[in-house]
Short mmCIF file of C-alpha atoms and ligand atoms in Angstrom, two decimals:
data_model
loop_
_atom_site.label_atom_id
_atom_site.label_comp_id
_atom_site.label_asym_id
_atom_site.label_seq_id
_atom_site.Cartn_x
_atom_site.Cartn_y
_atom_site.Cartn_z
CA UNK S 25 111.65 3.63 -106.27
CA UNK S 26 111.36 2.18 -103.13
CA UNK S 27 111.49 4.58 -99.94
CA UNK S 28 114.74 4.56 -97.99
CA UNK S 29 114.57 3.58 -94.01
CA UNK S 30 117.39 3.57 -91.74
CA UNK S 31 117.64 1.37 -88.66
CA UNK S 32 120.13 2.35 -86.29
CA UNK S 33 120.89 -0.58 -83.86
CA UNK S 34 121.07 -4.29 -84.74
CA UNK S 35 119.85 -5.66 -81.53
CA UNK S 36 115.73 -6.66 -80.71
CA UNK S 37 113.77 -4.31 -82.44
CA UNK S 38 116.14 -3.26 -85.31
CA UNK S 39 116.93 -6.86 -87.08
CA UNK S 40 112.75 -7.56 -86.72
CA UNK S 41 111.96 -4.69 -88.18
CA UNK S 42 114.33 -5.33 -90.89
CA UNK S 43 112.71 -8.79 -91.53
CA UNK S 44 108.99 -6.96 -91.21
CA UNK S 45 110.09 -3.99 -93.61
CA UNK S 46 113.23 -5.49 -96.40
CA UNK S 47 110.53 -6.20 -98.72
CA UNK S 48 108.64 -3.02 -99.26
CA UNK S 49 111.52 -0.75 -98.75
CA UNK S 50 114.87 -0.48 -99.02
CA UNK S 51 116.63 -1.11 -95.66
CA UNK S 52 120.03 0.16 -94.33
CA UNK S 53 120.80 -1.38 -91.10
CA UNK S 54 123.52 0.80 -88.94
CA UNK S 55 125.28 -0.99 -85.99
CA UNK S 56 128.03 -0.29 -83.94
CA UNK S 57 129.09 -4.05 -82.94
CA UNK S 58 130.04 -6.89 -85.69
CA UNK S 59 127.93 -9.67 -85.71
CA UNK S 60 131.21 -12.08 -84.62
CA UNK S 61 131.58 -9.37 -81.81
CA UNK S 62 128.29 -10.11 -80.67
CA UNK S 63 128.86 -13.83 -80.79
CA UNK S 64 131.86 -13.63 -79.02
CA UNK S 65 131.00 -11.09 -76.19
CA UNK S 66 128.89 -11.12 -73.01
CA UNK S 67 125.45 -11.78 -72.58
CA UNK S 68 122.65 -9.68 -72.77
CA UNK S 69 119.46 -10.18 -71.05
CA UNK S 70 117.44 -13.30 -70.58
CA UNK S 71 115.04 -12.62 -73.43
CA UNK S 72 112.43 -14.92 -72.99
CA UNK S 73 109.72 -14.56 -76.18
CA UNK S 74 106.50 -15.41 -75.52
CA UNK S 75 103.76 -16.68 -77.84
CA UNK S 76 102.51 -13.62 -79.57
CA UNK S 77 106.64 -12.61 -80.40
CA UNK S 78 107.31 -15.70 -81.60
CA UNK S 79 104.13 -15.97 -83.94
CA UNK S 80 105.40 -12.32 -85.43
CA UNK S 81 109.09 -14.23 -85.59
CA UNK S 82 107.44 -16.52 -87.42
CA UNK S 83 105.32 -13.98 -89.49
CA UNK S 84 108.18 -12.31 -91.10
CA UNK S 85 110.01 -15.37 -91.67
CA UNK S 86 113.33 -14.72 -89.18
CA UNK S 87 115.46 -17.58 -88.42
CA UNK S 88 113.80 -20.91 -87.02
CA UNK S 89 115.51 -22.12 -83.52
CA UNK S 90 115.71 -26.18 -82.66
CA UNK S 91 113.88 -25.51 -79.50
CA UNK S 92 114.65 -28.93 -77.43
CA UNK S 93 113.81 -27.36 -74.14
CA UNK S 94 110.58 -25.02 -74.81
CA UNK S 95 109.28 -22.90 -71.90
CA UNK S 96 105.90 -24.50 -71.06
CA UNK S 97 105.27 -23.51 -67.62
CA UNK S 98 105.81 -20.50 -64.63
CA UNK S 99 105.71 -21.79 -61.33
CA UNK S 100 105.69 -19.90 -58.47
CA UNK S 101 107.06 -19.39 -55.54
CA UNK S 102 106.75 -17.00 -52.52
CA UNK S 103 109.31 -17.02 -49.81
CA UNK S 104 110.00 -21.23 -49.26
CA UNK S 105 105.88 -22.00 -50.08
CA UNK S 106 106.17 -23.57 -53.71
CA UNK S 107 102.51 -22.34 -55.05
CA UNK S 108 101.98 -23.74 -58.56
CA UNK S 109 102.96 -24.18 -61.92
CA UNK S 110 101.05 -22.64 -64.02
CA UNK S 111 100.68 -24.01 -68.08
CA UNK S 112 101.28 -21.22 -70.49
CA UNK S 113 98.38 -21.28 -73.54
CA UNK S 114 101.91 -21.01 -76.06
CA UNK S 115 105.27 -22.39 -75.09
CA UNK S 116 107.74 -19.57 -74.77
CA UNK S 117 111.49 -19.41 -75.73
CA UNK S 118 114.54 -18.24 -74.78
CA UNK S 119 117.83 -18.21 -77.24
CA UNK S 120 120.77 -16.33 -75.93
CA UNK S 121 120.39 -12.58 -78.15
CA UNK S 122 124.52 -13.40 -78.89
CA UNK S 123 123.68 -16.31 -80.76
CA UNK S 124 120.02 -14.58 -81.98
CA UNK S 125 121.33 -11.63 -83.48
CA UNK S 126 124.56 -12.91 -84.65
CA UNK S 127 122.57 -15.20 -87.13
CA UNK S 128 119.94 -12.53 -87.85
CA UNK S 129 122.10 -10.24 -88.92
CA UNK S 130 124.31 -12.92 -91.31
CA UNK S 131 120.84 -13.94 -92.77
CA UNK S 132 119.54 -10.80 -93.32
CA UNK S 133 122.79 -9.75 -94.97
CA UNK S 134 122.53 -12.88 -97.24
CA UNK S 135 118.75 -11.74 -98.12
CA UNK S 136 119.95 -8.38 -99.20
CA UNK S 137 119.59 -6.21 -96.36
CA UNK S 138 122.35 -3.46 -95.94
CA UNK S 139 124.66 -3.16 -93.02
CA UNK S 140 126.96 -0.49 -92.46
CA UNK S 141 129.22 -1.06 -88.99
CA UNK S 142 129.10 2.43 -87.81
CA UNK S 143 128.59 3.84 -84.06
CA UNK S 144 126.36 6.98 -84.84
CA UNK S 145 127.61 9.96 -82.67
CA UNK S 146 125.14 12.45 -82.23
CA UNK S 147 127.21 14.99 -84.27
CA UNK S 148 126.28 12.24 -87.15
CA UNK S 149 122.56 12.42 -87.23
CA UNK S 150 121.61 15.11 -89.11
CA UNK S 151 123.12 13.59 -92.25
CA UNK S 152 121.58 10.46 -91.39
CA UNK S 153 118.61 11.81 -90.82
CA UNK S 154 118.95 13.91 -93.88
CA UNK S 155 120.26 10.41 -96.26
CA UNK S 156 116.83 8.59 -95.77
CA UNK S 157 113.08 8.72 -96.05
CA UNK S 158 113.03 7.43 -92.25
CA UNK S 159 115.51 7.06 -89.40
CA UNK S 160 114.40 4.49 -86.39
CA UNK S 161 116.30 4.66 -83.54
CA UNK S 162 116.64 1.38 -82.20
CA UNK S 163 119.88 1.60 -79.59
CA UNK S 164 118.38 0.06 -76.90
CA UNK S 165 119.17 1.12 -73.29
CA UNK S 166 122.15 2.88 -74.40
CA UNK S 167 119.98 5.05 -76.51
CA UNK S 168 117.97 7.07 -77.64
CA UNK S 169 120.04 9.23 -79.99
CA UNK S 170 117.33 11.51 -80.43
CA UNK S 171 115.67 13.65 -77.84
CA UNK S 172 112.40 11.57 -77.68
CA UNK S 173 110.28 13.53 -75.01
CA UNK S 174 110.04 11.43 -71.76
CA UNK S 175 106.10 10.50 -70.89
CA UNK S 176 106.60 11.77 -67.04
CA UNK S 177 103.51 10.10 -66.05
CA UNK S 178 104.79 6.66 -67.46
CA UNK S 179 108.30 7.45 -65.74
CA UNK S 180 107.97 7.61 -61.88
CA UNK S 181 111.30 6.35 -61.08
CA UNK S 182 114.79 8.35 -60.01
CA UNK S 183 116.96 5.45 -59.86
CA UNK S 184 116.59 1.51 -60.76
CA UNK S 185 114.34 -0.60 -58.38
CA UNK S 186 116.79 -3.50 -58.95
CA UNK S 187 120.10 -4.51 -59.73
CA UNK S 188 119.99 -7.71 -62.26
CA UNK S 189 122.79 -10.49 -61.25
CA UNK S 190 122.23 -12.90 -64.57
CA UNK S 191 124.67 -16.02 -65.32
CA UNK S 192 123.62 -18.85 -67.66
CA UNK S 193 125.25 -22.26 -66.00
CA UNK S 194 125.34 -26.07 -67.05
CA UNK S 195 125.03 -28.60 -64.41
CA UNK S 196 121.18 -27.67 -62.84
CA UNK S 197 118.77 -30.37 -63.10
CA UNK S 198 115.84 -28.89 -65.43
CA UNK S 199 112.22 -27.99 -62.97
CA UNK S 200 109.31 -30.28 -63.66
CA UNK S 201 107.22 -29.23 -65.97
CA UNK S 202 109.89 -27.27 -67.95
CA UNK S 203 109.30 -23.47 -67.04
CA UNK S 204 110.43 -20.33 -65.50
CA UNK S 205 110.50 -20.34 -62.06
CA UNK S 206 109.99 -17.38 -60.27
CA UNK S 207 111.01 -16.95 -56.51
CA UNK S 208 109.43 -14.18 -54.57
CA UNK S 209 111.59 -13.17 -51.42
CA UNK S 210 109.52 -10.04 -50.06
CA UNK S 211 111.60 -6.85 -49.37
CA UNK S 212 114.62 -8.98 -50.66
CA UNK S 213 114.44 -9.53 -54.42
CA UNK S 214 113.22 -12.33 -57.03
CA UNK S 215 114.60 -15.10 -58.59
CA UNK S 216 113.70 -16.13 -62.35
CA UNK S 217 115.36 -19.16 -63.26
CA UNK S 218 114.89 -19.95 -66.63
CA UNK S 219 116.13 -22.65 -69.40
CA UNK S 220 117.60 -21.54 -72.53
CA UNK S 221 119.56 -22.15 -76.01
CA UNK S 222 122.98 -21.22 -76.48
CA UNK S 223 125.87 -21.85 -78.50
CA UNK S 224 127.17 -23.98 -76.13
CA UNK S 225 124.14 -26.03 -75.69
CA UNK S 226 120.85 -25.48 -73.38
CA UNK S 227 121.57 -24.21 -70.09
CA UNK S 228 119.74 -22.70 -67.25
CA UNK S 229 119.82 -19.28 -66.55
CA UNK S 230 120.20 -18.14 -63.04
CA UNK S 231 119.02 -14.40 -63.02
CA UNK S 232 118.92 -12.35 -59.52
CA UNK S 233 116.55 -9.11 -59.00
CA UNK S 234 118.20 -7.93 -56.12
CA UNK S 235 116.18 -4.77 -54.18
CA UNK S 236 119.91 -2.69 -53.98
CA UNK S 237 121.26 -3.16 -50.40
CA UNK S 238 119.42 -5.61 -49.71
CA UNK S 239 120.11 -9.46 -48.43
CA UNK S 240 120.56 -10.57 -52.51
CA UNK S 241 122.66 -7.39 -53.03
CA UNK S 242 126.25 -9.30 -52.66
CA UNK S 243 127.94 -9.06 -56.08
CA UNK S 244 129.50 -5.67 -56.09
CA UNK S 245 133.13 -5.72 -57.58
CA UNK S 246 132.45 -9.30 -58.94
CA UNK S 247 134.61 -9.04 -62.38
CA UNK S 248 135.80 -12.81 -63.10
CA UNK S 249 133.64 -15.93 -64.36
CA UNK S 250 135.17 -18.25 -61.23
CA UNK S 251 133.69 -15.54 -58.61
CA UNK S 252 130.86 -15.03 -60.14
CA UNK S 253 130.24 -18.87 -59.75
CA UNK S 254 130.93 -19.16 -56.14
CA UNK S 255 128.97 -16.21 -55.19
CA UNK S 256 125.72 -17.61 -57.28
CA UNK S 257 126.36 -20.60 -55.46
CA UNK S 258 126.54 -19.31 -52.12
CA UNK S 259 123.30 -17.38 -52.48
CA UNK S 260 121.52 -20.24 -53.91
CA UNK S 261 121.84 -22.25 -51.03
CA UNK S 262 121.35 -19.45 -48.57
CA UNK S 263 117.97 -18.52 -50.37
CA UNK S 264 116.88 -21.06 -53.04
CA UNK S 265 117.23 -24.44 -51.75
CA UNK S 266 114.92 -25.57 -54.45
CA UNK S 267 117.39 -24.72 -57.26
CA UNK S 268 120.13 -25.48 -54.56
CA UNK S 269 118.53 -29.49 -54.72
CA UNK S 270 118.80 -30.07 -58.40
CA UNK S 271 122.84 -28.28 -58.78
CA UNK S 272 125.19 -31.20 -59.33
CA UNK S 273 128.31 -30.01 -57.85
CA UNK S 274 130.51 -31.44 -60.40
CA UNK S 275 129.58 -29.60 -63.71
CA UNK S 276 128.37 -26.78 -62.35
CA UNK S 277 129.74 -24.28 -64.27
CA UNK S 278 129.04 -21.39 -66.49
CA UNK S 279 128.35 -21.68 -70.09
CA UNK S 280 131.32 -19.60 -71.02
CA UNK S 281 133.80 -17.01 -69.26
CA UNK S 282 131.20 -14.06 -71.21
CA UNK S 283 128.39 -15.66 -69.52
CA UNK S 284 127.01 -13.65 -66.62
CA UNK S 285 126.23 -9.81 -66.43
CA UNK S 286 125.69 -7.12 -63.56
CA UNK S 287 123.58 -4.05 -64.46
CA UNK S 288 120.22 -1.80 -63.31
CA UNK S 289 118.10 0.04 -65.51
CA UNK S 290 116.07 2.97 -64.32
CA UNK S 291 112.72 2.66 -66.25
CA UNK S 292 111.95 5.46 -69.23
CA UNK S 293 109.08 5.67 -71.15
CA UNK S 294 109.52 8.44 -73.98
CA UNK S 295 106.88 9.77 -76.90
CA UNK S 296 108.18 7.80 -79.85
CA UNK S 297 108.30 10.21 -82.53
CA UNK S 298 109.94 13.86 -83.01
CA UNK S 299 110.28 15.98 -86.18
CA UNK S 300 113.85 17.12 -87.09
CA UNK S 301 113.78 20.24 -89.31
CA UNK S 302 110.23 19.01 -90.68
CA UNK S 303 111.57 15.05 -90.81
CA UNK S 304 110.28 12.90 -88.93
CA UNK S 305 112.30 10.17 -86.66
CA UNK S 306 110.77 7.55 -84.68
CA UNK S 307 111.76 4.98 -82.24
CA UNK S 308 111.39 1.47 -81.37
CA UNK S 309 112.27 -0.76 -78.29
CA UNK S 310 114.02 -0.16 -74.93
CA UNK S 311 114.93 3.55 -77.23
CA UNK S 312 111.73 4.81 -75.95
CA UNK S 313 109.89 2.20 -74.33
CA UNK S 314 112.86 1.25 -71.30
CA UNK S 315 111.18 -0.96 -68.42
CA UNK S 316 112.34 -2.78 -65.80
CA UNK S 317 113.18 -6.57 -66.74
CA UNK S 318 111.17 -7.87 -63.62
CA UNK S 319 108.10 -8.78 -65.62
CA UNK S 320 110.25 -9.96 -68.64
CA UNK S 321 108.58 -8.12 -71.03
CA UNK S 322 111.24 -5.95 -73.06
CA UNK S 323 111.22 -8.33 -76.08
CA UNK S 324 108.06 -8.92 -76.59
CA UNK S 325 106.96 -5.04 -76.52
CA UNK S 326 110.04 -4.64 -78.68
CA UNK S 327 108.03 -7.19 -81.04
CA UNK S 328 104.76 -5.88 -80.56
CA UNK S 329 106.20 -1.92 -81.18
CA UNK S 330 107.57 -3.53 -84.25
CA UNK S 331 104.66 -4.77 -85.51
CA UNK S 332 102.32 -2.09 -85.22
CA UNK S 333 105.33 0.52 -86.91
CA UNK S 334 105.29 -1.94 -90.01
CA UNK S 335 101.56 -1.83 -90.66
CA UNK S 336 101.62 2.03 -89.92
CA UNK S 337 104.54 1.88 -93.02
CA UNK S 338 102.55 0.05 -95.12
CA UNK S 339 99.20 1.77 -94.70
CA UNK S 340 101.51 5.75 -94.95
CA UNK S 341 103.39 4.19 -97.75
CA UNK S 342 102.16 5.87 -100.76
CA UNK S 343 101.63 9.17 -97.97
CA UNK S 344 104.14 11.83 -96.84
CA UNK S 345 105.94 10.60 -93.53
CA UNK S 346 105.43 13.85 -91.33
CA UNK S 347 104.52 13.88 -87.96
CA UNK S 348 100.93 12.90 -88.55
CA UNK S 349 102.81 9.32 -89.34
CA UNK S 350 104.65 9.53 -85.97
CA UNK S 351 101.14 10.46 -83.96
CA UNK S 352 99.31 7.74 -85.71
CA UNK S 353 102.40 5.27 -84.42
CA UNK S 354 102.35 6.27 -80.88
CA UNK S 355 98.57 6.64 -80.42
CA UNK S 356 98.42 3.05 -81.76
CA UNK S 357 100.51 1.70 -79.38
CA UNK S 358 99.96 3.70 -76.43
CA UNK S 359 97.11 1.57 -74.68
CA UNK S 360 99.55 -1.44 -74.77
CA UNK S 361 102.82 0.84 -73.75
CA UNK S 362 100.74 1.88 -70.94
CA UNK S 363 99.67 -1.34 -69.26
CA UNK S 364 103.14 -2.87 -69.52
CA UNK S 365 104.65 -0.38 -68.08
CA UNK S 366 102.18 0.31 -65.38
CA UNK S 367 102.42 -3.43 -65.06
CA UNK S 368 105.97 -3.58 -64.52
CA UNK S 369 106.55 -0.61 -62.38
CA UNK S 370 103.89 -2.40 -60.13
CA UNK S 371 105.85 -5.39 -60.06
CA UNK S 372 108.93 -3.78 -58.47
CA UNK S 373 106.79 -2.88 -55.63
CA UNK S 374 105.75 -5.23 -52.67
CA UNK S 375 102.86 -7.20 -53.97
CA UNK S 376 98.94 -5.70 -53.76
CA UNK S 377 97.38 -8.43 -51.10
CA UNK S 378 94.44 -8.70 -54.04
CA UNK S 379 97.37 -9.94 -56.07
CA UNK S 380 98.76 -12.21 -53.19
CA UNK S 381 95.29 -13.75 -52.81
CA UNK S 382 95.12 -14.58 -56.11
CA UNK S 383 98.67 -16.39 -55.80
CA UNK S 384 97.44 -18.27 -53.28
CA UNK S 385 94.38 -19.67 -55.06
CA UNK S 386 96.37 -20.54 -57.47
CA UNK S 387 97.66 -22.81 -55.50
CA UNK S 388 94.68 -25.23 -55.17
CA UNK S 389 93.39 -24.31 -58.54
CA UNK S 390 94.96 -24.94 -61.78
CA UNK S 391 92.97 -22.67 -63.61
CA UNK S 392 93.73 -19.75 -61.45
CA UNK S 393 97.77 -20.87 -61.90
CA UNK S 394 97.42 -21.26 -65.85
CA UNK S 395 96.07 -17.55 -65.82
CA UNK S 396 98.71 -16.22 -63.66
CA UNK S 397 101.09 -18.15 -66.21
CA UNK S 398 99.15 -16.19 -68.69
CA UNK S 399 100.14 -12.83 -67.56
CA UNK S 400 103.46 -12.87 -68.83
CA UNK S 401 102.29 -13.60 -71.89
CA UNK S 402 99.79 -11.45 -72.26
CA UNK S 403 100.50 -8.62 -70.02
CA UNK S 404 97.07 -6.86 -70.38
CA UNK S 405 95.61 -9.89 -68.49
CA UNK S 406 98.20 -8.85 -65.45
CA UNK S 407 97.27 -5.52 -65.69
CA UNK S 408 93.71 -6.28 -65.31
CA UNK S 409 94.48 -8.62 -62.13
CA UNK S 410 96.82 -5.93 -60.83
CA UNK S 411 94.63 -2.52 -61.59
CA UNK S 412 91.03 -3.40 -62.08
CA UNK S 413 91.27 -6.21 -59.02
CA UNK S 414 89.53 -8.93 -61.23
CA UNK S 415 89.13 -12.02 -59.27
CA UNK S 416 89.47 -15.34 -61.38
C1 LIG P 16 119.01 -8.71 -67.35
C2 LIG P 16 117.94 -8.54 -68.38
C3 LIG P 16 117.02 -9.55 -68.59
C4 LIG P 16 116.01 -9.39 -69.55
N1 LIG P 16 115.12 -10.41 -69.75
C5 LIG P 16 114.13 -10.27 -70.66
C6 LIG P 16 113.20 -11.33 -70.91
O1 LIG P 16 113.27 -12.42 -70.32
N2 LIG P 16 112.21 -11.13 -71.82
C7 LIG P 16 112.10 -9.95 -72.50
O2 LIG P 16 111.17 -9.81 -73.31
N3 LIG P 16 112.98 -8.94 -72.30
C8 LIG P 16 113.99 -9.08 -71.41
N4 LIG P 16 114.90 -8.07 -71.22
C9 LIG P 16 114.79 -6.86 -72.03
C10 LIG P 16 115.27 -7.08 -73.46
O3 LIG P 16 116.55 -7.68 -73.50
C11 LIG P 16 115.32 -5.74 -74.18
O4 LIG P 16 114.09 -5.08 -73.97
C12 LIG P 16 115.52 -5.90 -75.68
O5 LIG P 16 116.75 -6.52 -75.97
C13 LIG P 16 115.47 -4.51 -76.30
O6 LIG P 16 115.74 -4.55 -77.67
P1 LIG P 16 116.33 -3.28 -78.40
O7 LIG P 16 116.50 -3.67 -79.82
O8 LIG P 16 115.53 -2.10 -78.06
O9 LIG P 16 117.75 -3.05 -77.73
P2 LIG P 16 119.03 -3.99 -77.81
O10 LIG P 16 118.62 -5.40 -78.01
O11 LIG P 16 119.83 -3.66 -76.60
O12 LIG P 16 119.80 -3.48 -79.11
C14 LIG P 16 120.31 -2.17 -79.24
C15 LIG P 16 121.39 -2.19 -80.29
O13 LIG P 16 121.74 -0.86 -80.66
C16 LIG P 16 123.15 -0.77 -80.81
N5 LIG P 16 123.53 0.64 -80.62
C17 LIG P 16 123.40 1.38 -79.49
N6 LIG P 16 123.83 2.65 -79.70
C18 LIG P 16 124.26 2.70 -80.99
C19 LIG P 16 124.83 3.73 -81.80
N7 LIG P 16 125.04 4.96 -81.30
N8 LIG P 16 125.15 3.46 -83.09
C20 LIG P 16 124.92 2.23 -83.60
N9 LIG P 16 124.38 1.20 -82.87
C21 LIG P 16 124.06 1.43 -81.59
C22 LIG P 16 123.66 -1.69 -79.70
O14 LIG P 16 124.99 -2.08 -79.95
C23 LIG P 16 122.67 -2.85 -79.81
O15 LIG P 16 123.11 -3.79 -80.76
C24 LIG P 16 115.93 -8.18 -70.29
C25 LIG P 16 116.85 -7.17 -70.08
C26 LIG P 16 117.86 -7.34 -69.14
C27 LIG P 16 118.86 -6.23 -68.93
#
């Protein structure tokens, strides 16, 4: 008989881990929103995949996406000096999570996967806990539902470094080559614009990481779509005259009323494993691992957490899942956790001048820009640049 695992959460980590794992075990997926409620609601994030996330997309055969407008490129900007555009190795993606996970979850239903539409309160767990072989907690920021210690080292924040303004808009003229852009504006914020796949056809997403009471701080107590709108526009052509250039008035618009989000996340790194009354219970994504989205990075850990949990399964299959299972899962990933997170902490903070050197190099020298591209990508390449002050 095949071991039992449930996945609470049907967001990033818990429908990829249901494609890794629905063939050697038997998998129960538990989620508090309906697919069609994810469809129809607001967005989530700006979830750009890079290479390596999509090859493991890829690897466990989830759902193909007609990517017309693939991300090929970062450019860079600090302040009004356009640097560079830097060519990634892999093109990257983007596919709103609504549409994403709405079709994950229908095709993973249709390949015999279990879903039961349940919010777990915590009063709830220990019979879940109890009715399979393994939980994995996989509820995102709103989670965890278990007390996964927090890694104080890994955690140095009280409150979030940013607040993230995001809206996804027709009507901007696409940047040259097609990337992300990012816009430094020191002690101010960033801006990542980025072009993406929705069900309402590509648009460009507009997102804001504004440094709270600061100059970019000037959506409080925005609640409709039509506000929203003006205000983006207004601070686009205050701050971003770049993006401001390529907005045709006419259609600019936002995808859909659902299409824009306010919200900050404090960063919160927890050990990903506990032992309830001798079970064990591990977790996976923003659960556990909870950065900042600054270096766009929450995905692809997601993926990469994912990854590394299903080999662990496979190679404990035949073994008893105790807490030697749960050690062998975090010290595996740790190394990686680590430089993420020390990674994106450090990219909240003003900018190392090592780091704004190498910026500017990159702007006479392509190969310095196409490994700065590479850092989102690969993120132990940034942490190298950032920590061990490599010079390329
Ligand atoms: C503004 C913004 C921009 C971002 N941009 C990027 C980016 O460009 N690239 C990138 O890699 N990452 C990005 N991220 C981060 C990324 O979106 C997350 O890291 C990723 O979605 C985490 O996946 P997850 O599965 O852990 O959580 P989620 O995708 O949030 O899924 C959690 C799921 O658990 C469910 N759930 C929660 N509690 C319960 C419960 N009690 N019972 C049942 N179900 C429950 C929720 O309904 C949800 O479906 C961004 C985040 C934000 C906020």
């Amino acid at each position: 008989m095949k071991k039992q695992i449930g996945i609470v959460g049907s967001g990033e980590a818990g429908l990829q881990l249901a494609y890794a794992l629905r063939k050697e075990f038997d998998v129960t997926v538990i989620h508090s929103i309906s697919a069609d409620e994810i469809r129809d609601g607001r967005i989530m994030s700006t979830q750009v995949h890079f290479g390596s996330t999509r090859k493991r997309e890829n690897r466990f055969n989830m759902p193909k996406w007609d990517v017309d407008q693939l991300i090929n490129s970062i450019h860079i900007t600090i302040g009004n000096q356009k640097l560079f555009a830097g060519i990634l190795k892999e093109p990257a993606s983007s596919v709103d999570q609504r549409l994403y996970f709405s079709n994950c979850m229908k095709d993973l239903k249709n390949k015999g996967v279990s879903f039961r539409h349940q919010r777990i309160e915590n009063e709830q767990l220990e019979r879940l806990i109890d009715e399979f072989d393994l939980m994995i907690d996989c509820t995102g920021k709103s989670g965890p539902l278990v007390p996964f210690p927090i890694e104080e080292k890994l955690s140095p924040f009280k409150v979030p470094q940013r607040k993230c303004i995001v809206g996804y808009f027709h009507g901007i003229k696409p940047n040259h080559p097609v990337g992300v852009s990012v816009t430094v504006l020191p002690e101010v914020g960033e801006m990542f614009e980025i072009p993406a796949i929705t069900e309402h056809g590509p648009v460009t997403i507009l997102f804001i990481m504004a440094i709270p009471d600061h100059d970019l701080d000037v959506f409080k107590g925005i609640k409709y779509a039509n506000e929203f709108t003006n205000q983006m526009e207004n601070v686009v052509q205050k701050y971003f005259p770049d993006i401001h250039e390529r907005i045709n008035k006419e259609n600019f618009t936002l995808s859909d009323e659902r299409a824009f989000l306010q919200n900050a996340i404090k960063p919160v790194i927890r050990k990903p494993y506990v032992t309830f009354k001798n079970k064990l219970v591990v977790g996976c994504g923003d659960s556990v691992f909870l950065n900042d989205p600054i270096s766009g990075q929450g995905c692809n850990l997601s993926s990469y957490c994912v990854e590394q949990l299903y080999e662990m399964l496979i190679e404990y299959k035949h073994s008893t899942w105790d807490h030697h299972l749960g050690e062998a899962y975090w010290n595996r990933i740790k190394p990686f956790v680590k430089e993420v997170t020390e990674w994106t902490n450090a990219m909240t903070q003003p900018l190392p001048q090592h780091v704004v050197q190498l910026l500017l190099k990159g702007a006479k020298d392509q190969t310095v820009a196409d490994e700065v591209a590479e850092w989102f990508a690969n993120p132990s390449k940034a942490h190298e640049a950032f920590f061990q002050k490599t010079t390329l």
